[in-house]
Coordinates of C-alpha atoms and ligand atoms in Angstrom, one line a residue:
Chain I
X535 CA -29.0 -16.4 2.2
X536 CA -26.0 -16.6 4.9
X537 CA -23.9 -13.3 5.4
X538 CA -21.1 -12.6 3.3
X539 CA -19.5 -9.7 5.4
X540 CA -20.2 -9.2 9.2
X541 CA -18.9 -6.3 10.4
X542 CA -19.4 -5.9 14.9
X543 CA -18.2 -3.1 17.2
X544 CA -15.5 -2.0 14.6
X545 CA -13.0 0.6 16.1
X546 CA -10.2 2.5 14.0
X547 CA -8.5 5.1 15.7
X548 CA -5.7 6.6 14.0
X549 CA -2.1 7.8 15.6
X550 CA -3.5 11.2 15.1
X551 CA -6.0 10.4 17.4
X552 CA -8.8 10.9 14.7
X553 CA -11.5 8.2 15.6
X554 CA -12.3 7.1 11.7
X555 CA -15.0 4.3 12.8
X556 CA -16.3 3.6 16.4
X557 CA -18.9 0.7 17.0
X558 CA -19.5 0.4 13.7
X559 CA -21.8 -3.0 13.4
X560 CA -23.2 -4.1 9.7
X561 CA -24.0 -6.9 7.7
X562 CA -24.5 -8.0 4.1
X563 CA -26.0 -10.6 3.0
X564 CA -24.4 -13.0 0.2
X565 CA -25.2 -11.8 -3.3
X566 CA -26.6 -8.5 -2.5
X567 CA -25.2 -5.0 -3.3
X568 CA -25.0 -3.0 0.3
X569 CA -24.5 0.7 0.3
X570 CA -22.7 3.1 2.7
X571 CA -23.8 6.7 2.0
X572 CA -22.6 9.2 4.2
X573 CA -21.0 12.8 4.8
X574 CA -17.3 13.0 3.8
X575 CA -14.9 11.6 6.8
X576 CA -17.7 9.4 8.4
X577 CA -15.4 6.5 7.4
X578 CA -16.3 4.7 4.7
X579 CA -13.3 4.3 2.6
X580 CA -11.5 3.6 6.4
X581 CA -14.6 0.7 6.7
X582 CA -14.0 -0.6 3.0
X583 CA -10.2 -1.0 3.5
X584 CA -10.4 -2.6 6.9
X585 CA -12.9 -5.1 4.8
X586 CA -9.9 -5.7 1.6
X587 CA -7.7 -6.0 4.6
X588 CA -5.7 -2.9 3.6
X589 CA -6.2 -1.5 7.4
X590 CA -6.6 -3.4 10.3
X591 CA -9.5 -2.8 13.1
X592 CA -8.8 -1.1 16.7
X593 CA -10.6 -3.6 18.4
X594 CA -14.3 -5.3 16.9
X595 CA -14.3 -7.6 14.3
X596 CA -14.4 -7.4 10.7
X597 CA -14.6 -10.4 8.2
X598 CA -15.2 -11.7 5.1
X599 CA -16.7 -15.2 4.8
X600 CA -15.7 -17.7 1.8
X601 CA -18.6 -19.5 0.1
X602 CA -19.4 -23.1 1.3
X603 CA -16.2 -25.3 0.1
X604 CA -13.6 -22.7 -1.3
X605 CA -10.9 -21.9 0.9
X606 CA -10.0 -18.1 1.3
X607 CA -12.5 -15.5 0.4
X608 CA -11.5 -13.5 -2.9
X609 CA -12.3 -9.9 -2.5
X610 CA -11.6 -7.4 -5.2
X611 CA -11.3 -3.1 -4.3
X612 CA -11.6 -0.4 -7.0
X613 CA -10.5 2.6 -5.8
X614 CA -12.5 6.2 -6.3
X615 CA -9.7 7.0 -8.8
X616 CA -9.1 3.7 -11.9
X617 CA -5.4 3.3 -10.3
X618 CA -4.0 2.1 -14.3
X619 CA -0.6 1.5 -15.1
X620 CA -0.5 4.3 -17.8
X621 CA 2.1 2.3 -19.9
X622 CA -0.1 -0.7 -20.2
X623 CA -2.8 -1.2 -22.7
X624 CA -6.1 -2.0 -21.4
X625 CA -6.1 -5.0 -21.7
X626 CA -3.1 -5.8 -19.9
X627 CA -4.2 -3.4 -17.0
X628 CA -6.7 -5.7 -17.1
X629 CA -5.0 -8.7 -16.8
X630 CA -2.2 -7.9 -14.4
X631 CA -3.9 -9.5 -11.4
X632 CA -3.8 -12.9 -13.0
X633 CA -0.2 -11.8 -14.0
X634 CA 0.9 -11.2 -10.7
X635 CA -0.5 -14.8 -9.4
X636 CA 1.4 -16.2 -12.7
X637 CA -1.7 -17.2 -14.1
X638 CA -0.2 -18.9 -17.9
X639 CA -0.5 -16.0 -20.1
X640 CA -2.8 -17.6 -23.0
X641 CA -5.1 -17.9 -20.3
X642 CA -4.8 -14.9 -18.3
X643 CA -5.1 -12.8 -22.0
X644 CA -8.5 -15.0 -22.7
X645 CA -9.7 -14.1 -19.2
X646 CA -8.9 -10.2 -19.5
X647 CA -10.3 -10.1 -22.8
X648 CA -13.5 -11.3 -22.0
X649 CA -13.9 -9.2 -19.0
X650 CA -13.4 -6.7 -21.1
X651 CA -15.8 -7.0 -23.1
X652 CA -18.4 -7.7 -20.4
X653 CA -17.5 -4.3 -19.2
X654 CA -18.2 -3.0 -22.9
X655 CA -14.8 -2.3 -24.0
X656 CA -14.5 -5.1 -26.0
X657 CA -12.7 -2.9 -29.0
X658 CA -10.3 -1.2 -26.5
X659 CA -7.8 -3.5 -26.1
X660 CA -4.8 -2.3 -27.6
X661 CA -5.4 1.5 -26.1
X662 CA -3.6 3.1 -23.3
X663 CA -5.2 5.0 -20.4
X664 CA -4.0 8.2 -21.6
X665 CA -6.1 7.6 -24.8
X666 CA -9.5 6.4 -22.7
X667 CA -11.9 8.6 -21.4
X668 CA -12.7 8.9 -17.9
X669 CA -15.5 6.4 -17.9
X670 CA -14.0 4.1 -20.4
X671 CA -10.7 3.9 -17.8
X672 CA -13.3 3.0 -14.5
X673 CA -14.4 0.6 -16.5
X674 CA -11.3 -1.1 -17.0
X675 CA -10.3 -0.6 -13.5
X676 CA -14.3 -2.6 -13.1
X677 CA -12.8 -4.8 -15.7
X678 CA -9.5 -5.8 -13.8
X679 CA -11.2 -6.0 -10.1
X680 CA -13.6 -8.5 -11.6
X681 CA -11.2 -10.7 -14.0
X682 CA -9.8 -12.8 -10.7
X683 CA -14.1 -13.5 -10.3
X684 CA -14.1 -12.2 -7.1
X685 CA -16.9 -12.9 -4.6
X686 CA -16.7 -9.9 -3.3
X687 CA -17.0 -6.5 -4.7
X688 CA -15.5 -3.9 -2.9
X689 CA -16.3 -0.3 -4.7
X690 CA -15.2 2.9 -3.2
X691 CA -17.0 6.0 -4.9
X692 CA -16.0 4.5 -8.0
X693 CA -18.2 6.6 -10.3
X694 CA -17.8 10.0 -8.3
X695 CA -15.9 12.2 -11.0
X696 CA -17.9 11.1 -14.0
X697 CA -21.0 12.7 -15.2
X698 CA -24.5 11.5 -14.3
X699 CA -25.3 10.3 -17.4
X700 CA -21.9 7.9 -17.3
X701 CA -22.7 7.0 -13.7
X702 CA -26.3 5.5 -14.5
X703 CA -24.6 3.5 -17.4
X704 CA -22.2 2.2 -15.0
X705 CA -24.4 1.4 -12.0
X706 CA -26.4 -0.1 -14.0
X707 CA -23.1 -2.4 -15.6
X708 CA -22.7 -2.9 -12.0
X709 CA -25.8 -4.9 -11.1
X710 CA -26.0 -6.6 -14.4
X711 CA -22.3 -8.0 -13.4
X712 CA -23.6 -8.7 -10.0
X713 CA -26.2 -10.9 -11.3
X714 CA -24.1 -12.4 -14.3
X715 CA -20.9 -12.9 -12.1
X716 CA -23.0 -14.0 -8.4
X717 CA -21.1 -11.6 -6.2
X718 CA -21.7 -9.8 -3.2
X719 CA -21.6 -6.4 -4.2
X720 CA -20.3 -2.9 -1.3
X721 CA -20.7 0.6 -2.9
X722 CA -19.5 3.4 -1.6
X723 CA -20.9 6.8 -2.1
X724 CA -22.2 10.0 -1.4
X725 CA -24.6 10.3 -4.0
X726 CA -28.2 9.5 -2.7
X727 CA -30.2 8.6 -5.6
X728 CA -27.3 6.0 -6.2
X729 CA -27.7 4.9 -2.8
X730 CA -31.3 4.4 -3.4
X731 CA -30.9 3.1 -7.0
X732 CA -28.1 0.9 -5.7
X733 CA -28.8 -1.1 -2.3
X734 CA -30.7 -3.5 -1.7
X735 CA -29.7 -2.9 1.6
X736 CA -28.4 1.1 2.4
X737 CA -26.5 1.8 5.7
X738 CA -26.4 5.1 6.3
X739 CA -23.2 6.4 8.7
X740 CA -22.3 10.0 10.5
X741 CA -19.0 11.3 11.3
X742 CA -16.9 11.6 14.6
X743 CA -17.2 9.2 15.3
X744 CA -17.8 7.1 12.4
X745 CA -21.1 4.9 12.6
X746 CA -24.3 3.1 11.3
X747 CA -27.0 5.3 12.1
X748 CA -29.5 3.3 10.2
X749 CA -29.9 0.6 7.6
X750 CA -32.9 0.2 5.5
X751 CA -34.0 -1.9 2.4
X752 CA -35.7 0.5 -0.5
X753 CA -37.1 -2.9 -1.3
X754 CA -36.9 -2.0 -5.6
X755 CA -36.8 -5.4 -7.1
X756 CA -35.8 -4.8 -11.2
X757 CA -33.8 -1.0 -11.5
X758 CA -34.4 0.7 -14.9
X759 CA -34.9 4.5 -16.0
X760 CA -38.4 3.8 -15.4
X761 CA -37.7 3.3 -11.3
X762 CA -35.4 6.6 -11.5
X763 CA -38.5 8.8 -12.7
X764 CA -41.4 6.8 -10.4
X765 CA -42.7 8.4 -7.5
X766 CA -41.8 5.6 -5.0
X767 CA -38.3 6.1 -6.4
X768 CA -38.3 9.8 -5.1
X769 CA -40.1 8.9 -1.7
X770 CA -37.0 6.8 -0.6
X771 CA -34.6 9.7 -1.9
X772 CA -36.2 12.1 0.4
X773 CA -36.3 9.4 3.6
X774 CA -33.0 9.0 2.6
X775 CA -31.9 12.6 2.4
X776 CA -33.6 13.0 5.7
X777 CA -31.5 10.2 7.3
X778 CA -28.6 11.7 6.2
X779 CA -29.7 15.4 7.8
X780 CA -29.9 13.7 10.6
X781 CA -26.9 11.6 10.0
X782 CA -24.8 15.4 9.7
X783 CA -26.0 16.3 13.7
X784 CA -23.7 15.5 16.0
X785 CA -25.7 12.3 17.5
X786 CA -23.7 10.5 20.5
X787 CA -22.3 7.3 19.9
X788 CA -24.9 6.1 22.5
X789 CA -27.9 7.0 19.9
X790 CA -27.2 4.2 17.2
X791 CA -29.9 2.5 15.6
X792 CA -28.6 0.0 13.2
Chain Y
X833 CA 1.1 8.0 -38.3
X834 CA 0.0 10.0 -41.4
X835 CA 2.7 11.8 -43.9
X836 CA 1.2 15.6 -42.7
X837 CA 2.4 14.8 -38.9
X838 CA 5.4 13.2 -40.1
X839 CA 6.6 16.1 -42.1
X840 CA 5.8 18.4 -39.8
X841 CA 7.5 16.6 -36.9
X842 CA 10.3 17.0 -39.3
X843 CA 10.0 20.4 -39.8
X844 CA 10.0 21.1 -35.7
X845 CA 13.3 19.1 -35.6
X846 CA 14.7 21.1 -38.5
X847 CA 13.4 24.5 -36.8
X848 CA 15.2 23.1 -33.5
X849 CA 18.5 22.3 -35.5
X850 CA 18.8 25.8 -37.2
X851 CA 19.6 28.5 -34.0
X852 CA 22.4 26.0 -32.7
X853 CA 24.1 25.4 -36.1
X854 CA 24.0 29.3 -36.8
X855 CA 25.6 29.5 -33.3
X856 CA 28.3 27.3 -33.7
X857 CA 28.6 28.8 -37.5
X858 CA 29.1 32.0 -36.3
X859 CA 31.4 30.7 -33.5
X860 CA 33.5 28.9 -35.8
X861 CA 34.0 32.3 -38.1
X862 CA 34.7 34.4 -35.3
X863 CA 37.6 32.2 -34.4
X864 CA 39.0 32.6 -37.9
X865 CA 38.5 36.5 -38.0
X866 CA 40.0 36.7 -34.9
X867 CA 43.2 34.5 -35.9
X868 CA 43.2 36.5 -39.2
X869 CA 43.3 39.6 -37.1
X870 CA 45.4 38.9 -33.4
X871 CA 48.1 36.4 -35.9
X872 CA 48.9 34.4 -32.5
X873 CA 51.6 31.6 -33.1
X874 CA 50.1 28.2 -34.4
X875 CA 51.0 26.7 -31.3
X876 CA 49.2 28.7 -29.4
X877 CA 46.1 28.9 -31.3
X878 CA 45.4 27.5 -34.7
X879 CA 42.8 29.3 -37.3
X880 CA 39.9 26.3 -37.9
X881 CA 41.4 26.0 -41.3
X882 CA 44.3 24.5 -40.2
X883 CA 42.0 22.1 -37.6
X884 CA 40.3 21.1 -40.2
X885 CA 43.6 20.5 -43.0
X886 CA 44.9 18.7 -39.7
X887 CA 41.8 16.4 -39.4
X888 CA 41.4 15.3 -42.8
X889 CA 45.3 14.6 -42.6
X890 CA 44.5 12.2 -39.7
X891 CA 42.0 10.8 -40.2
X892 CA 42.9 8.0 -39.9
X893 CA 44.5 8.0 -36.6
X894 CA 41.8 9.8 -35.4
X895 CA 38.8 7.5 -36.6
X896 CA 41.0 4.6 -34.7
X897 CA 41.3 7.1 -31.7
X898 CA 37.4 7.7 -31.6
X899 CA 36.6 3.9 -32.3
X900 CA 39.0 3.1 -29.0
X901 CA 37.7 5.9 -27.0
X902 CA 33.9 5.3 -27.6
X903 CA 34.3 1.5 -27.2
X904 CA 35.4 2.4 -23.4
X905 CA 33.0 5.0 -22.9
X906 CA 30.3 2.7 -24.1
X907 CA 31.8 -0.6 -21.8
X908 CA 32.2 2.3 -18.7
X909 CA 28.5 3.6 -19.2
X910 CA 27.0 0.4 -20.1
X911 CA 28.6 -0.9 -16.7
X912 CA 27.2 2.5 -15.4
X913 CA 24.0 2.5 -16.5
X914 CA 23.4 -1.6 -14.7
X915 CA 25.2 -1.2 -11.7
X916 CA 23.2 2.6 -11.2
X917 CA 20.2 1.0 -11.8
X918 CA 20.4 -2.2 -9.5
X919 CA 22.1 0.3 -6.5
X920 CA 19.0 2.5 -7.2
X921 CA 16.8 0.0 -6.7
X922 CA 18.1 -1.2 -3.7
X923 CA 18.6 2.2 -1.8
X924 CA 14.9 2.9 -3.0
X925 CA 13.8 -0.3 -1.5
X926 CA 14.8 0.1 1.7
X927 CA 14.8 3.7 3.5
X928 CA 17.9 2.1 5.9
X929 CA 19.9 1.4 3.4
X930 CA 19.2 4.6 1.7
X931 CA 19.8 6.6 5.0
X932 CA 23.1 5.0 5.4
X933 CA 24.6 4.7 2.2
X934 CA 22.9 7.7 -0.5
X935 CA 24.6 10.6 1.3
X936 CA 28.2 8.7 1.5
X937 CA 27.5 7.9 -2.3
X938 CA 26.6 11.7 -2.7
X939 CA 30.5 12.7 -0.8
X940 CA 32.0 10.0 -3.4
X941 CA 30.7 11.5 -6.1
X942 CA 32.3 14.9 -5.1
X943 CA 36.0 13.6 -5.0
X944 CA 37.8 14.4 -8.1
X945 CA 37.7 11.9 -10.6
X946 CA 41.8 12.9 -11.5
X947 CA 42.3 12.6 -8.3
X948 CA 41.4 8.7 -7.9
X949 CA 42.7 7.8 -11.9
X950 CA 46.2 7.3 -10.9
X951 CA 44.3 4.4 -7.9
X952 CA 42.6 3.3 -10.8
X953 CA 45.8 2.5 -12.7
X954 CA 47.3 0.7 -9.7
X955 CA 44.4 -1.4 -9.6
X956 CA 43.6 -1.9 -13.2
X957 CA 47.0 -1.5 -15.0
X958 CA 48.1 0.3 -17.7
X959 CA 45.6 -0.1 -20.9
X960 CA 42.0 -0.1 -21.6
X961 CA 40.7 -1.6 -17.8
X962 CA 41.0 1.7 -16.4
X963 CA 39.7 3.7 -19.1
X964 CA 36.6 1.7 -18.7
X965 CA 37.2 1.9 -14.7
X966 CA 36.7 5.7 -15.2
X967 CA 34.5 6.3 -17.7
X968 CA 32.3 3.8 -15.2
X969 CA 33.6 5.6 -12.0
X970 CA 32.3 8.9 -13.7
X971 CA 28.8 8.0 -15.0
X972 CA 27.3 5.7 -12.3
X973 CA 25.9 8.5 -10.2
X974 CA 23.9 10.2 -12.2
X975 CA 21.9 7.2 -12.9
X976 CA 22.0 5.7 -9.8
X977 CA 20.5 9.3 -8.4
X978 CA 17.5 9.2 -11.0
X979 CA 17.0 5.9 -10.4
X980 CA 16.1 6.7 -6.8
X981 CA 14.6 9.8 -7.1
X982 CA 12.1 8.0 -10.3
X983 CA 11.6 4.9 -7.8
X984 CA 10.7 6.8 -4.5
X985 CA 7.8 8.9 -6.6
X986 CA 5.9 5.8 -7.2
X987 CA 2.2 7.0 -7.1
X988 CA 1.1 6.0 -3.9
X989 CA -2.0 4.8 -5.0
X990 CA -0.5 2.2 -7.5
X991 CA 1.3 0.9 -4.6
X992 CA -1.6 -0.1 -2.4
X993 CA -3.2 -1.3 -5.6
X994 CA 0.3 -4.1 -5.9
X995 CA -0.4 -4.6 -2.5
X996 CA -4.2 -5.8 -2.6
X997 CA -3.4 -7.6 -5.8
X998 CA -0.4 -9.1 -3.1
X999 CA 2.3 -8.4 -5.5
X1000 CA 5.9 -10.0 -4.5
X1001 CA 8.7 -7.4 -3.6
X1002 CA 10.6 -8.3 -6.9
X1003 CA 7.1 -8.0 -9.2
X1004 CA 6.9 -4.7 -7.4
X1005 CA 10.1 -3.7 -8.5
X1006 CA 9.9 -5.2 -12.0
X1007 CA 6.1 -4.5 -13.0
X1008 CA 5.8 -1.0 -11.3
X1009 CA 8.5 1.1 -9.8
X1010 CA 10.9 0.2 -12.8
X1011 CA 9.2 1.3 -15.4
X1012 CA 7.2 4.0 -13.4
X1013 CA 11.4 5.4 -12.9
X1014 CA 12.3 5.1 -17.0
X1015 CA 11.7 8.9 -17.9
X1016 CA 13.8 9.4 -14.6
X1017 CA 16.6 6.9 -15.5
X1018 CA 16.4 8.1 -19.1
X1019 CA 17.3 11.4 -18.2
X1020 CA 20.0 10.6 -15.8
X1021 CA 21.7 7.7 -18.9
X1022 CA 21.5 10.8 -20.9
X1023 CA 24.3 12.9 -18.5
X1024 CA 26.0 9.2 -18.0
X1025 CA 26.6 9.0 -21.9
X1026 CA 28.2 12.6 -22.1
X1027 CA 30.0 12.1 -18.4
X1028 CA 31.7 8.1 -19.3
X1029 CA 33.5 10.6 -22.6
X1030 CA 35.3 12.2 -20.1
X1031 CA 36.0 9.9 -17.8
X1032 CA 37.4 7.7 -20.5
X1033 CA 39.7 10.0 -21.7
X1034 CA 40.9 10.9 -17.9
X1035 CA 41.4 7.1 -17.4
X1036 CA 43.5 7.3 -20.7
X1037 CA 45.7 10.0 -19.6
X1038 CA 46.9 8.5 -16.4
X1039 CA 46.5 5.0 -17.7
X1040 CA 47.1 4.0 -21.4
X1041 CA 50.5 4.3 -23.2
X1042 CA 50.8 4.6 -26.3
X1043 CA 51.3 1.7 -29.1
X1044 CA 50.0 1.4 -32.4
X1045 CA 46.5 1.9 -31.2
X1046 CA 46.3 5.2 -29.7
X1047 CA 42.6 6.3 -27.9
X1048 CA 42.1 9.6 -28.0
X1049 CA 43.7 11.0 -24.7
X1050 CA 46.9 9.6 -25.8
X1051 CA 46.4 11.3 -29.3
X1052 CA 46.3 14.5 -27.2
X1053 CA 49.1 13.9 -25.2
X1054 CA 51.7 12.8 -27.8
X1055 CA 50.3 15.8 -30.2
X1056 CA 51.4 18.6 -27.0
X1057 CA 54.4 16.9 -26.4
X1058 CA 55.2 17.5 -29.9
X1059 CA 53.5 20.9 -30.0
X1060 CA 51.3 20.1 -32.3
X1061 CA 48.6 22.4 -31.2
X1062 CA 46.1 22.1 -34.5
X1063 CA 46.2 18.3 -33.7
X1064 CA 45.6 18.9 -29.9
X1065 CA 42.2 20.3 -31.5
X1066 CA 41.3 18.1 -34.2
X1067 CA 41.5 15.3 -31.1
X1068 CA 39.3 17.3 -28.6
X1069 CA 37.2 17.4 -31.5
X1070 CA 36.8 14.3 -32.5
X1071 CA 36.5 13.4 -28.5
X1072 CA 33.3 15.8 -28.8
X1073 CA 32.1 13.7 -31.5
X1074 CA 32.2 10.6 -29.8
X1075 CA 30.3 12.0 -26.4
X1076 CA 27.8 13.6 -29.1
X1077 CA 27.4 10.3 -31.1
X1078 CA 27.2 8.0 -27.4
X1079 CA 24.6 10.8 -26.4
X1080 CA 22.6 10.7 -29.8
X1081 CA 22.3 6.9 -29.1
X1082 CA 21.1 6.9 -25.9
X1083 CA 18.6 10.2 -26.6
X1084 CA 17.3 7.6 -29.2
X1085 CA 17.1 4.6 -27.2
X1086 CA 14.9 6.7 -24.5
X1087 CA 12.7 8.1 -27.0
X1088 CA 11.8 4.8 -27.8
X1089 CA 11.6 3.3 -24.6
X1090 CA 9.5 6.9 -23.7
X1091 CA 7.1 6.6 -26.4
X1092 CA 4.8 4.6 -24.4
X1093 CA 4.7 6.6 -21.4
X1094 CA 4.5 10.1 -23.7
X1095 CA 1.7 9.1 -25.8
X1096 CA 0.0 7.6 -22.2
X1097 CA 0.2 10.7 -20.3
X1098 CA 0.3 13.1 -23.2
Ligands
ATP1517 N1 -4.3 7.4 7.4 C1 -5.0 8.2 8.1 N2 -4.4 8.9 9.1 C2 -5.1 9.7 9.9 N3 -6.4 10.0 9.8 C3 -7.1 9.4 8.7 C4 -6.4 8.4 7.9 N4 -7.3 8.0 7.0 C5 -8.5 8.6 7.3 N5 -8.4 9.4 8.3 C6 -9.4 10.2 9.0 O1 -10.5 9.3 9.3 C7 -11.7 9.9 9.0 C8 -12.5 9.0 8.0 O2 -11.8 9.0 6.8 P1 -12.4 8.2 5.5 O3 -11.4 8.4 4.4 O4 -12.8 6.8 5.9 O5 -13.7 9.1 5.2 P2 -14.8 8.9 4.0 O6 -16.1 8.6 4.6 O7 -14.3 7.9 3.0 O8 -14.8 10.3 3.4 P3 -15.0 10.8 1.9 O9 -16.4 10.6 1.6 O10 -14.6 12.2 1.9 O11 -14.1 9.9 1.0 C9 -11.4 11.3 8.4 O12 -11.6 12.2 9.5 C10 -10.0 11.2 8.0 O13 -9.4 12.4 8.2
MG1518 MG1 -13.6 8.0 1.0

């Protein structure tokens, strides 16, 4: 499979002369779910908007490639928080991206609806935000990233203020609409055993400056409840959580293995 | 919505009606004690008896009066409420604009409005133009303020999200700060609707003469000159109805247009 994102030498300094992300070199390969774990401020939501082209890069290059024949490459972002216009129902949240390209509205309703109901909120049309609970509203923020089919996946701690129970449900949502939907899949998160449960490919970055300081393949083939409990699940969790020790000591830039 | 929350919601309403109406019950009494007691001359203060006799003697002249007077508050704020609106927008849209123009709006707002009717006549001749001309004059700030202040506390976060979805400027404005500003503009419609009252009636003292179909300022104004004090305050009266009933309306309009947005973030 060719790359989908290739990220090389990526700089982003900011005015206040914080260095977000320095050499920061990474790629993903097309249909795949990448992960970037790391300590707060190592520059991963600075990474994941420089890749929706929110932010720009200091100098490096980031970019996106569109599959073979299709002219731009569509990229979707859901943000740590579900970002829902709160006097919308959900279905209409969901469907404002195809409202805003002025998609016909027969069709853009049909295509919202059945995200929706990919997502699982299939009887949750008609209610606002304010009446959803917090998992229920990330999913319809899932729901409305995915509805313009996007081929790539841009998801920035998405699960982070939910409870674990809600977050397995919904990383596992996540790969089933990776494999349904055919996208390339980049999680962000500080959560570990989602990194492991997640990537098929895990980078793992330290702060000041923000970096790769390693990126490594768990190699788990079908995730289920079973993998979470096994024994090789919690082998990669420690590596990982040793990585990420490491990751927290202030390694010069020099030292980068990715 | 089931018939226990519905009566109760009515009961809350009722509890909030009670303490103002035994205010203004025990206001009114007061007032006719106190004529009872002091005796001052009609002219110079009539008991609320009389006010009332008064009113119900002309009522007929008064209903015409409020009709005429509420039709140019409601063409002055309705003129208010777009042009408040649109200029919000703007200013909101662009910080340069809104560093050159909000704070010579805000030292316009603060000249007298009685000070600028008698322009107003010049410009819009005697009669109902510059009723509306004030009542409009009077009421645009207020909304065009809350429009700006609803508009420039667009969540942040909602923003960026337009911008990834690469929303146009007008679909921004339309689709998110708009309605993100309506409790805002709601609240400053709700001052326009009591403010365009007042400036009617200004607009009607300097500006409309008076014919077989008096507004309310005129009503006043022929009643002193013939000292008829008691109808003096059956007219200020009835101009108190007509900002209450131009208020009600537009309380009710918002709570509709608000319902969404309560039962969202309530
Ligand atoms: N707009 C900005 N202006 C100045 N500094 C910024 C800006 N955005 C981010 N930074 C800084 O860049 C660094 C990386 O920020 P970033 O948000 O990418 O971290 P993160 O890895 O996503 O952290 P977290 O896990 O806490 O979300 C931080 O030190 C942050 O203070
Ligand atoms: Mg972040």
């Amino acid at each position: 499979m060719p790359d989908a994102i290739t990220v090389s030498g990526v700089r982003r300094a900011f005015d206040d002369g914080t260095v977000a992300l320095d050499g920061t070199t990474l790629s993903v390969e097309r249909g795949s779910v990448a992960v970037l774990v790391g300590p707060s401020g190592c520059g991963k939501t600075t990474l994941l908007r420089i890749l929706a082209g929110l932010d720009a890069p200091d100098a490096g290059t980031a970019s996106v490639a569109p599959v073979a024949g299709e002219g731009a490459a569509r990229v979707s972002i859901a943000f740590q928080e579900p970002r829902l216009l709160p006097w919308r129902s959900a279905l209409r949240n969901v469907a404002l991206p195809l409202e805003l390209a002025r998609a016909a509205k027969a069709d853009r309703d049909d295509r919202a609806r059945a995200m929706l109901s990919l997502v699982g909120l299939g009887g949750a049309e008609r209610k606002l935000p304010g009446q959803l609970s917090g998992g229920m509203r990330m999913r319809v923020a899932i729901a409305r990233a995915l509805v313009t089919r996007p081929q790539v996946l841009l998801l920035d701690e998405p699960f982070g203020a939910l409870d674990e129970i809600t977050r397995h449900q919904l990383d596992d949502l996540v790969l089933r609409l990776r494999a349904e939907l055919g996208m390339t899949v980049v999680l962000v998160t500080h959560a570990i055993t989602e990194a492991a449960y997640m990537g098929d490919r895990v980078f793992v970055m330290a702060p000041s400056p923000g970096r790769v300081v390693r990126a490594f393949e768990p190699g788990f083939g079908m995730r289920d409840a079973a993998l979470r409990a096994s024994p090789r699940f919690a082998a990669v969790v420690a590596d990982l959580m040793q990585s990420l020790a490491g990751a927290m000591l202030a390694v010069p830039a020099g030292g980068v293995r990715a | 919505m089931s018939r226990t929350a519905a009566s109760s919601r009515l009961r809350t309403a009722l509890a909030a009606a009670v303490p103002p109406c035994a205010v203004l019950v025990a206001c009114v009494c007061a007032w006719q004690a106190a004529v009872w007691v002091f005796r001052p001359g009609e002219y110079l203060l009539p008991s609320p008896i009389q006010v009332a006799q008064e009113a119900w003697d002309s009522r007929a002249t008064l209903a015409r009066a409020a009709w005429l007077t509420g039709l140019s508050a409601a063409g002055g704020f309705a003129i208010a409420a777009c042009t408040g609106v649109l200029a919000g927008s703007v200013l909101a849209a662009s910080r340069f604009l809104m560093r050159g123009l909000y704070p010579i709006a805000t030292l316009l707002q603060m000249v007298p409005l009685v000070a600028i009717a008698p322009l107003l006549v010049v410009w819009c001749g005697y009669g109902w133009r510059t009723s509306v001309a004030s009542a409009a004059i009077v009421s645009v700030f207020p909304v065009l303020a809350s429009t700006l202040d609803g508009m420039r506390g667009t969540d942040r976060g909602l923003v960026e999200l337009f911008g990834t979805l690469r929303a146009g400027r007008v679909q921004r404005w339309w689709k998110l700060e708009l309605p993100w500003a309506i409790p805002s503009i709601v609240t400053g419609l709700r001052v326009a609707a009591g403010l365009s009252v007042i400036g009617a009636i200004v607009g009607e003292f300097v500006g409309a003469f008076a014919g077989n179909a008096s507004p309310v300022g005129i009503v006043i104004l022929s009643a002193l000159r013939e000292h008829r004090t008691e109808l003096v305050f059956a007219a200020v009266l009835t101009a108190a109805v007509v900002g209450f009933v131009l208020f009600g309306l537009v309380s009710a309009l918002g709570w509709v247009a608000l319902r969404r947005w309560h039962a969202s973030v309530g």
